[in-house]
Coordinates of C-alpha atoms in Angstrom, one line a residue:
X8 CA -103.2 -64.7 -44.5
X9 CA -103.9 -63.3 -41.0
X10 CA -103.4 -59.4 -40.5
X11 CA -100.8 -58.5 -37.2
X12 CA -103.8 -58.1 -35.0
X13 CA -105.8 -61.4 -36.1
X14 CA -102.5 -63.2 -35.2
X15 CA -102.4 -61.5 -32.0
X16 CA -105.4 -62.0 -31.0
X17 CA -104.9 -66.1 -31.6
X18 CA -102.2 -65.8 -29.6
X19 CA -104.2 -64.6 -26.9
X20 CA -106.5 -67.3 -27.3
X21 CA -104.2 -69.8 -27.6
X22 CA -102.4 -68.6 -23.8
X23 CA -106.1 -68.4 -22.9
X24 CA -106.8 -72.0 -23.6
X25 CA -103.2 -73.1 -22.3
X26 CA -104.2 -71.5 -19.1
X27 CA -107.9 -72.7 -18.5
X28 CA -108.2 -69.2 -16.4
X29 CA -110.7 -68.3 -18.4
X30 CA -111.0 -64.9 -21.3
X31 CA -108.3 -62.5 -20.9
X32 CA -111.4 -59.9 -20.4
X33 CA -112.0 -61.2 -16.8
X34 CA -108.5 -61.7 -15.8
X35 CA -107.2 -59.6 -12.3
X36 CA -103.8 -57.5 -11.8
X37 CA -102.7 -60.1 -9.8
X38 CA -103.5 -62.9 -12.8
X39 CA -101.5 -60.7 -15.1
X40 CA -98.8 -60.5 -12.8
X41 CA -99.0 -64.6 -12.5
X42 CA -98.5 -65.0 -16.3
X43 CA -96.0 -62.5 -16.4
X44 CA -94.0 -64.8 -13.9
X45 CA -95.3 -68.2 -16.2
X46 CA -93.4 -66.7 -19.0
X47 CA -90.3 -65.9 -17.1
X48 CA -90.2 -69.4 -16.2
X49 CA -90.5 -70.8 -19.5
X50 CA -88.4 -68.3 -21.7
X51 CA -86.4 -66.3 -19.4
X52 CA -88.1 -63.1 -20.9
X53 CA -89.6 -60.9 -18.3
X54 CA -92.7 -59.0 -19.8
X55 CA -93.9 -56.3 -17.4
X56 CA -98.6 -56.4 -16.5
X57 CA -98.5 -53.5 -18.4
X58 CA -97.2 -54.8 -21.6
X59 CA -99.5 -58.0 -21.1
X60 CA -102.1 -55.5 -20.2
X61 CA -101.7 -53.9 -23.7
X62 CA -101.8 -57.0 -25.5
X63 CA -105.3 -58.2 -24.1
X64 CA -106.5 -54.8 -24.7
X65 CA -106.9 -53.8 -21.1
X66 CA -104.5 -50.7 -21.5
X67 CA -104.9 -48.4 -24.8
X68 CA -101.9 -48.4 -26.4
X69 CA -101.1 -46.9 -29.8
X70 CA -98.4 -48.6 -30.5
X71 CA -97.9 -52.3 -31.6
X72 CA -96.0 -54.5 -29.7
X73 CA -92.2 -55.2 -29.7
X74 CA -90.5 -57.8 -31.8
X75 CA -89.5 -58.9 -28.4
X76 CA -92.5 -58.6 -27.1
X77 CA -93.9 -61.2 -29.2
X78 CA -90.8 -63.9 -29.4
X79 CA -91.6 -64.1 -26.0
X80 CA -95.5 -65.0 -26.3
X81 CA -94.7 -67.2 -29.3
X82 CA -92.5 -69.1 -27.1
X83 CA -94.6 -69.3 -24.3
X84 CA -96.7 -71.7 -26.6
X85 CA -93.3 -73.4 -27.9
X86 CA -92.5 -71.7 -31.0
X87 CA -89.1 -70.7 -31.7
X88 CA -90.0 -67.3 -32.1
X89 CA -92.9 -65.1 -33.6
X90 CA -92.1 -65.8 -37.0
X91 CA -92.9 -69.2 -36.9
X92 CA -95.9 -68.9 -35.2
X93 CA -96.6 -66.4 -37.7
X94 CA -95.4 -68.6 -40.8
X95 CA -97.2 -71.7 -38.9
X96 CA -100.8 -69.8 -38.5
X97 CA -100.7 -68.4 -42.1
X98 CA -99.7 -71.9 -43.8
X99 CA -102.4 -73.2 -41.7
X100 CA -105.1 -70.8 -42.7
X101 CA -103.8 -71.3 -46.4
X102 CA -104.2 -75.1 -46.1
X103 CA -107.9 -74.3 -45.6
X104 CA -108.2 -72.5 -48.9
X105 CA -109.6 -75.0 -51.6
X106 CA -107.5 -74.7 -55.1
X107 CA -109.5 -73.3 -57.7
X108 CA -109.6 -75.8 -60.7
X109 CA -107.8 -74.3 -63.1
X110 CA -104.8 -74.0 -60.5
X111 CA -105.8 -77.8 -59.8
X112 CA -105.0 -79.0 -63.3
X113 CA -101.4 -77.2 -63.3
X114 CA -99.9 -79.6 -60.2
X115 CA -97.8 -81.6 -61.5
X116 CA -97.6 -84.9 -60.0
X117 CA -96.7 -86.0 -56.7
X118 CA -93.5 -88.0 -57.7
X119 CA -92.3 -85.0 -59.6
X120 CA -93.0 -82.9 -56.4
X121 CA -91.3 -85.2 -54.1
X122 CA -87.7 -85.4 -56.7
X123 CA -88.0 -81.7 -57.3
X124 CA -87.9 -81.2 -53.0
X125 CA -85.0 -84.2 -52.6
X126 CA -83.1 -82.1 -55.1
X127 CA -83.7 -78.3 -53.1
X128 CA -83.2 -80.4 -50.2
X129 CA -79.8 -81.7 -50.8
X130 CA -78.5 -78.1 -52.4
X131 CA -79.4 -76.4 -49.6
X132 CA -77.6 -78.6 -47.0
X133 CA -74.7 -79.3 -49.2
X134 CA -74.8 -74.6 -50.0
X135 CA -75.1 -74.6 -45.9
X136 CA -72.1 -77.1 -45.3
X137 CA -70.2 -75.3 -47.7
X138 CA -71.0 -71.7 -46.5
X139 CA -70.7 -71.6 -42.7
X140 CA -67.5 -72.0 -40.9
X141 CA -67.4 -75.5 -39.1
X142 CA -67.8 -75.5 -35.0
X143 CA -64.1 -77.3 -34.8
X144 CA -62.9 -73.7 -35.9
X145 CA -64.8 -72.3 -32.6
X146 CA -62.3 -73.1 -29.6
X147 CA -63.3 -71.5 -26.4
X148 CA -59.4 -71.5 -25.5
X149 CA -58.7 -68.3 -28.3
X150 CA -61.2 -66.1 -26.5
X151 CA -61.3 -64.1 -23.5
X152 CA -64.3 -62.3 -21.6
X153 CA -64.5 -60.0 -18.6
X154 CA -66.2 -57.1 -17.3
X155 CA -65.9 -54.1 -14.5
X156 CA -69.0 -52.5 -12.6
X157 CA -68.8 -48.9 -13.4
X158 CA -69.9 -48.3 -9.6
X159 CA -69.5 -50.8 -6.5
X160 CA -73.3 -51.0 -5.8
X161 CA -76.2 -49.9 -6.7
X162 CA -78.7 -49.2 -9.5
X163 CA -78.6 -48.5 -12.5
X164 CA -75.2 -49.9 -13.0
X165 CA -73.4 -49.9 -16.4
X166 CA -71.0 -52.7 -16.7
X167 CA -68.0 -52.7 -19.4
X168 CA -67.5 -56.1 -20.8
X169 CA -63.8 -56.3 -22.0
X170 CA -63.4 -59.4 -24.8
X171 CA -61.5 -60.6 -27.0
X172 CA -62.9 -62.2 -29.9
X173 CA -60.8 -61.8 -32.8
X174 CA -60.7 -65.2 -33.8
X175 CA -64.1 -65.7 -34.8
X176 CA -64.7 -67.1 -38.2
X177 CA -67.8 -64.2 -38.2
X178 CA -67.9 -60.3 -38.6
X179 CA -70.1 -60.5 -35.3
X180 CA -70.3 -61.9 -32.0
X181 CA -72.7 -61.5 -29.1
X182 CA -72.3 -60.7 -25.5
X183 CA -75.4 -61.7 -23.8
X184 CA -76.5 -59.8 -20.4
X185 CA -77.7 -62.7 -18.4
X186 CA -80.0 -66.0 -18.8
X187 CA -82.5 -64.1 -21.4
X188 CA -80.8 -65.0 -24.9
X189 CA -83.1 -62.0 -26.1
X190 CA -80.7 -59.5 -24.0
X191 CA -77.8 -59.9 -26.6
X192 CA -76.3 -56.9 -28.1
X193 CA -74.2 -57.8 -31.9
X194 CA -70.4 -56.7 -31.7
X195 CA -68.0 -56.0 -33.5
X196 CA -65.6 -59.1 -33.6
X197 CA -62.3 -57.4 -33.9
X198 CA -63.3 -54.7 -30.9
X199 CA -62.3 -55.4 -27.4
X200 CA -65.0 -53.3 -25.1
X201 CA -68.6 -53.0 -24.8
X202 CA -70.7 -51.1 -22.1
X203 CA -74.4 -52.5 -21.0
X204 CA -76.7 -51.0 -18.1
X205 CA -78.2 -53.6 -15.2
X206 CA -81.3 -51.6 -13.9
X207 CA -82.2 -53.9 -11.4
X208 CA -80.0 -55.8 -9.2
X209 CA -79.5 -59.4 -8.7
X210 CA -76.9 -62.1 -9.7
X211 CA -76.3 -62.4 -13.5
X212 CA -74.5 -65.2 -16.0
X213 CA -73.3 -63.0 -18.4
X214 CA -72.1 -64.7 -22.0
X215 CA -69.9 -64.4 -24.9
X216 CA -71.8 -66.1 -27.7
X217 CA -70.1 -67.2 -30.8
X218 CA -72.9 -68.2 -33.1
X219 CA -74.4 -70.2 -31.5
X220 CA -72.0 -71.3 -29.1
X221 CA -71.2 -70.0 -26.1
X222 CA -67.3 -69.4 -25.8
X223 CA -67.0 -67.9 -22.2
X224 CA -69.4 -66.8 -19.3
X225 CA -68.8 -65.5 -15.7
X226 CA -70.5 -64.4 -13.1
X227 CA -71.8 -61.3 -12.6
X228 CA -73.2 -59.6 -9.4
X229 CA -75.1 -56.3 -9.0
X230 CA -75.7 -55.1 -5.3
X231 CA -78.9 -52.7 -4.3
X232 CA -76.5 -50.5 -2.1
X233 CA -78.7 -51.2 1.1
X234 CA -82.7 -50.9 0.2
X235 CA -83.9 -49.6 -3.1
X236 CA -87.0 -49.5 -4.5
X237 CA -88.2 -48.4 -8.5
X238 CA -91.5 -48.3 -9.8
X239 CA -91.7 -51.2 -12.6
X240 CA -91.7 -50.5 -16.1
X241 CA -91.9 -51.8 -19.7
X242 CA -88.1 -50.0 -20.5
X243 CA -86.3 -48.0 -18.2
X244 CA -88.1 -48.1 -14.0
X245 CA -89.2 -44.8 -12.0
X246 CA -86.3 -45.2 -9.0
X247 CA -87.5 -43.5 -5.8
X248 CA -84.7 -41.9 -3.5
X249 CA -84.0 -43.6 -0.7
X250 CA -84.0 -40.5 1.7
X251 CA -87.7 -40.2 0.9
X252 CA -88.3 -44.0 1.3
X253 CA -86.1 -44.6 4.4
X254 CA -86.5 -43.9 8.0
X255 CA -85.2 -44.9 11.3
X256 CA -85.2 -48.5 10.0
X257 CA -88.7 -48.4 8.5
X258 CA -89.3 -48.6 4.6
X259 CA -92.3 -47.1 3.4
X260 CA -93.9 -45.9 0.3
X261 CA -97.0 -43.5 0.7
X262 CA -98.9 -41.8 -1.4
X263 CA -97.2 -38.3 -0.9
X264 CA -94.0 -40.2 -2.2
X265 CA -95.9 -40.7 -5.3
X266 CA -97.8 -37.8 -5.9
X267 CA -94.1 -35.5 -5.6
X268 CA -93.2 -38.2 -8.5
X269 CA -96.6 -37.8 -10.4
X270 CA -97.5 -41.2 -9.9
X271 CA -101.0 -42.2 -9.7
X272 CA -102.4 -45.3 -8.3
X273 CA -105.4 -45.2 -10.3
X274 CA -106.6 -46.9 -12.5
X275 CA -103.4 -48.6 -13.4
X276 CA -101.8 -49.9 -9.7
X277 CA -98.2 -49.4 -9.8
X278 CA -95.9 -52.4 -9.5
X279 CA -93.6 -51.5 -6.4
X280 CA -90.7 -53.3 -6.1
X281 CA -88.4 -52.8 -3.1
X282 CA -84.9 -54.7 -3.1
X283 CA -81.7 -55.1 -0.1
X284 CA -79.3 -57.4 -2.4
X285 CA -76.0 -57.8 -1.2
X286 CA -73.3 -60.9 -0.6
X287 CA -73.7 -62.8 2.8
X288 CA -71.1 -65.0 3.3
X289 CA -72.2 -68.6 4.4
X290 CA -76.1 -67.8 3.5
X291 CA -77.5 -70.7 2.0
X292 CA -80.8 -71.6 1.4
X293 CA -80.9 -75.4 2.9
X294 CA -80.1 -73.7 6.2
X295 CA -81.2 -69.8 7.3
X296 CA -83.8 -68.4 9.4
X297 CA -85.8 -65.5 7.3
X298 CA -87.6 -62.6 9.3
X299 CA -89.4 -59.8 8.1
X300 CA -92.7 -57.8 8.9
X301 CA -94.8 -56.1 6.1
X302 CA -97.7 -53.8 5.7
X303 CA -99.7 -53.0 2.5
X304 CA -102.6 -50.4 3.2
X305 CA -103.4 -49.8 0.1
X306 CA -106.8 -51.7 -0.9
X307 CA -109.1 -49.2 -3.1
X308 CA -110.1 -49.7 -6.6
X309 CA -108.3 -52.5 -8.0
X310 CA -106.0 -53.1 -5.3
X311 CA -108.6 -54.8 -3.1
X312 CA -106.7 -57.7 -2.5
X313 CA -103.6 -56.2 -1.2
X314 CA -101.3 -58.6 -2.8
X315 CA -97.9 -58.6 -2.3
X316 CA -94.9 -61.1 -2.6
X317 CA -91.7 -61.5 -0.9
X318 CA -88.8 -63.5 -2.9
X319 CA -86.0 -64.6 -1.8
X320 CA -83.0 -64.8 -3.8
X321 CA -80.2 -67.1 -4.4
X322 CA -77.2 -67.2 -6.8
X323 CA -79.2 -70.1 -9.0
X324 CA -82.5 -70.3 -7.0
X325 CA -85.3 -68.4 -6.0
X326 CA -88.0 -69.1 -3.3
X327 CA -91.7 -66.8 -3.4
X328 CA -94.3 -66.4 -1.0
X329 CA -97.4 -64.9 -1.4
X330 CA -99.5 -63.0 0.5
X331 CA -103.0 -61.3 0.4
X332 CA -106.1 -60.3 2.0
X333 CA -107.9 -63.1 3.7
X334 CA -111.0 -62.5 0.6
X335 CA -108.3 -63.2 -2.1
X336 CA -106.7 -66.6 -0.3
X337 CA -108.2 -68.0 -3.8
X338 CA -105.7 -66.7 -6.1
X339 CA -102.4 -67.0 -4.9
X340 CA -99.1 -69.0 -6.2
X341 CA -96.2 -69.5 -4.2
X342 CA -92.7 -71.3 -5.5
X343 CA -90.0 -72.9 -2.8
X344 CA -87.5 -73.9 -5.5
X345 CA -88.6 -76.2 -8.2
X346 CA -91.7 -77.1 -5.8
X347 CA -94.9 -74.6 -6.5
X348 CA -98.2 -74.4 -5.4
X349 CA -101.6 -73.1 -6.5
X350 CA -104.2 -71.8 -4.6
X351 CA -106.5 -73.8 -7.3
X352 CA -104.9 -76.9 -5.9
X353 CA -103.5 -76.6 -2.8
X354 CA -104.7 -75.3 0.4
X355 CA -103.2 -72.0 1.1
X356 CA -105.6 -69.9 3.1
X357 CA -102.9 -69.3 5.7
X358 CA -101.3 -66.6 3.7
X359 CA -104.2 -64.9 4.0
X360 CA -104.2 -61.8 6.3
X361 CA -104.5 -58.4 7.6
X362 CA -102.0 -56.5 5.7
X363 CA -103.3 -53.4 6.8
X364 CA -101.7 -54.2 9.7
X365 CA -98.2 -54.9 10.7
X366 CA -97.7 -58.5 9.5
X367 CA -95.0 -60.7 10.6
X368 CA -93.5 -63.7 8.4
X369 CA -90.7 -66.0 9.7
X370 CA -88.9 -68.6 7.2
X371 CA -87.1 -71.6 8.2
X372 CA -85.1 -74.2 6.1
X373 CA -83.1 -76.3 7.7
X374 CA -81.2 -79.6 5.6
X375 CA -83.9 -78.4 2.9
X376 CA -86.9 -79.1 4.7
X377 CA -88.8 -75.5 4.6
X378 CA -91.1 -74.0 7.1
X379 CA -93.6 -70.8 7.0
X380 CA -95.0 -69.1 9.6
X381 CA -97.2 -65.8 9.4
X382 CA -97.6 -63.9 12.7
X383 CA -96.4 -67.4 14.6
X384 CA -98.6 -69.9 13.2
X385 CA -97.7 -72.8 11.1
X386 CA -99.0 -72.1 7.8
X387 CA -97.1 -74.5 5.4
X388 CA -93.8 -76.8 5.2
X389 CA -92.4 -78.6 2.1
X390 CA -89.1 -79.5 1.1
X391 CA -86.9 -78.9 -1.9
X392 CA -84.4 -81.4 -3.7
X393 CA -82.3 -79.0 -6.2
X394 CA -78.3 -77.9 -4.7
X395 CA -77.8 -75.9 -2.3
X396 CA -77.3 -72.3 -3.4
X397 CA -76.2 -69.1 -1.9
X398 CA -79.0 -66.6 -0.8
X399 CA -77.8 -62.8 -1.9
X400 CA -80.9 -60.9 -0.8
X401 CA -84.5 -60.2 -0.5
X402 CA -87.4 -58.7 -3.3
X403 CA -90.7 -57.2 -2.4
X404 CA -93.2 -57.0 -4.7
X405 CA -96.3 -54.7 -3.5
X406 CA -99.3 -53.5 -5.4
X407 CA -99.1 -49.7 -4.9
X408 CA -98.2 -49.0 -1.4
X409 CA -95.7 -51.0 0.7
X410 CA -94.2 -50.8 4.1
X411 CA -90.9 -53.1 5.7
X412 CA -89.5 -53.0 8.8
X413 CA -87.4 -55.6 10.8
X414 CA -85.8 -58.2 8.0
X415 CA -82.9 -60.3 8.5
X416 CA -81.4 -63.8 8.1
X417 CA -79.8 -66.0 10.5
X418 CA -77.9 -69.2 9.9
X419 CA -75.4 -71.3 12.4
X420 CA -72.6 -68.6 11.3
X421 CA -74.9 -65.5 12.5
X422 CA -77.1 -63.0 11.5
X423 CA -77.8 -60.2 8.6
X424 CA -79.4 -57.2 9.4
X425 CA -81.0 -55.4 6.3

C-alpha cells in the first residue's frame, strides 16, 4: 500500500502524462497558472499556483495538502474523488503482490466466491432500499431558498441564505455557494438561516441540495463596487484599498503599494487580480465593442514574460485573452467561449507585445462573429455558437505589477465607462 506522498507523487505523474508538458520540475508560473485554469474547467474547483506549486514541490510547505485540495486533482484525472484514486492505486499495487502458497491453498473456489458476492450483493441493495428515504418523498414544491447581500457591492460580501427545509426526510441539508459542489456547507434541516462570505465578485448559482438533489437555486450577483483589486490566495486574498490603487482614472499597482503591504515580488510573483463587475443593462456578448489599454512593467526574475490576461465576464460565459512579451508568444492560451486556442497549435504571435508600454486592445463581437485587435492591428477573429449571455464586467489577471486606464463597452444601446 502506497504512503500519502507516493500517492501524490502518482498523481503528479499521472497530470504530467495527461498534459504531455513535460515534468512538473520544468514547468513556468505561467504553466501553473494554465493547469490551474484546466482544472477549473473540468471540476469547477479553483486551486490557486501556489497550492499547485506546493504539490510539485516547487514551494516548501509543511503542511500536507487539503482534502479539497486533492478531490480536486483526483478528479482532474476522472475519479470521483481522492479516495478512490486512493482505493484504485492501492488495490492495484496489491494486485501485483503474488499470494504466498500457504494463503494460496486457503481460496476457496471460484464458484463459492462468486455465490458468496451475489449474496453480499443482493443484501446490500435490498439494506440500501430499505434504509434511505425514496426520491418521490423529495418535492421541490415543500422547500423554499433565498438570500440577502449583507452590503450592496463590494468585496468581501457575506450573504444570508434564508431556507426552509423542514421537510427533508434527513437531519441535514446543503446549501451550495455556487457551481463548485465542494463549496457546500451541512445544515441543520429544521433551521431557517445561514450566513456564507463571497470574496471575490462575479455572478453565482447558489443551491439548496437535498441529498443529492437539488431542491431550489437562484441567482446570485456580487458587484466589485467600481475597480477592486486583491492579491490571490490559497484561503482568504490580500485586498488592496482603492485610494492607493486609484487615480485620476488610472489603476496602477507599484511596488511601493506592495512594499507598505509587505509583499514581495520575489521569488514567488504575486497573482494580481484587478476586477470592475457591475450589471449593464442590454450588454451581451454576441454584440459589444470592448476597449481597454494595459501596461505590465514588471519583467525581473520570473516574471520575464510579462503575462497577463484580460477576461471578460458573462452571467454563464466567459471570454480570455492573453497577452505577453513578444519572447513568450510560445506559451499562451486564450478561450472565446467554448472555442480555445493554444499557442502549441495555433498561431498566436499577435498577442505578443510591448507591455512595458501602454498597450491598447479593442474587442469586437458582433451576431457572434469575434474580432481582436492589439494596438489597431488585426490579430485574430473566430466565432462562438453557445447563447447569448449577458456580459457583467471585466477581470485582469497580472503577474506582479499591473496598470489600466481607458476600459469600456459599447453596444447599439450605448456605452459603459469603468
Amino acid at each position: 500500500m502506497k504512503n500519502p506522498k507516493e500517492l501524490i507523487h502518482s498523481c503528479r505523474d499521472l497530470i504530467e502524462a495527461k498534459l504531455g508538458w513535460g515534468k512538473g520540475e520544468s514547468w513556468s508560473n505561467h504553466d501553473f497558472e494554465k493547469l490551474s485554469e484546466l482544472i477549473q474547467e473540468e471540476t469547477k474547483i479553483k486551486l490557486s499556483i501556489t497550492t499547485l506549486k506546493r504539490i510539485w514541490d516547487r514551494v516548501k510547505s509543511d503542511h500536507s495538502p487539503s482534502g479539497s485540495t486533492l478531490d480536486a486533482l483526483a478528479m482532474f484525472l476522472k475519479y470521483n474523488n481522492w479516495r478512490e484514486f486512493k482505493n484504485a492505486h492501492n488495490a492495484q499495487q496489491s494486485a501485483k503482490i503474488p499470494l504466498s502458497p500457504s494463503i494460496k491453498k486457503r481460496v476457496p473456489p471460484k464458484s463459492l466466491i462468486l455465490v458468496f458476492s451475489l449474496i453480499v450483493f443482493i443484501a446490500l441493495i435490498g439494506s440500501t432500499i430499505w434504509l434511505l428515504p425514496g426520491s418521490e418523498e423529495i418535492n421541490p414544491s415543500d422547500y423554499a431558498f433565498s438570500s440577502i447581500k449583507s452590503e450592496a457591492a463590494g468585496i468581501p460580501n457575506s450573504v444570508i441564505f434564508k431556507y426552509k427545509a423542514s421537510s427533508s426526510p434527513y437531519d441535514s441539508v446543503y446549501i451550495q455557494q455556487n457551481w463548485d459542489n465542494r463549496r457546500r456547507t451541512k445544515v441543520s434541516s429544521v433551521d431557517t438561516s445561514h450566513t456564507s462570505i463571497y470574496y471575490y465578485p462575479g455572478y453565482f448559482r447558489a443551491k439548496l441540495v437535498v441529498g443529492e438533489k437539488i431542491v431550489k437555486e437562484h441567482d446570485l450577483f456580487i458587484a466589485s463596487d467600481g475597480w477592486a483589486a486583491l492579491v490571490d490566495s490559497d484561503k482568504v486574498p490580500l485586498y488592496l484599498d482603492q485610494t492607493v490603487f486609484l487615480k485620476d482614472g488610472t489603476i496602477e499597482v507599484t511596488p511601493a503599494i506592495y512594499r507598505g503591504m509587505g509583499v514581495g515580488l520575489q521569488p514567488e510573483i504575486p497573482q494580481l487580480r484587478i476586477f470592475n463587475v457591475r450589471e449593464m443593462e442590454g450588454l451581451k456578448n454576441d454584440n459589444f465593442i470592448f476597449r481597454t489599454s494595459v501596461r505590465n512593467d514588471f519583467k525581473e526574475g520570473t516574471g520575464a514574460c510579462q503575462r497577463l490576461q484580460i477576461l471578460i465576464l458573462c452571467k454563464n460565459d466567459v471570454m480570455i485573452i492573453p497577452l505577453s512579451s513578444k519572447r513568450c508568444i510560445g506559451d499562451l492560451w486564450l478561450r472565446i467561449s467554448e472555442h480555445e486556442a493554444g499557442s502549441s497549435q495555433t498561431d498566436l504571435s499577435g498577442f505578443g507585445t510591448e507591455l512595458s508600454e501602454w498597450t491598447d486592445l479593442r474587442v469586437e463581437s458582433a451576431d457572434s462573429e469575434v474580432r481582436i485587435f492589439v494596438n489597431d492591428t488585426h490579430v485574430y477573429t473566430t466565432t462562438f455558437s453557445s447563447p447569448a449571455s449577458e456580459i457583467v464586467g471585466v477581470q485582469y489577471r497580472f503577474e506582479g505589477l499591473g496598470a489600466i486606464r481607458n476600459t469600456l463597452f459599447s453596444h447599439k444601446g450605448g456605452e459603459f465607462i469603468l
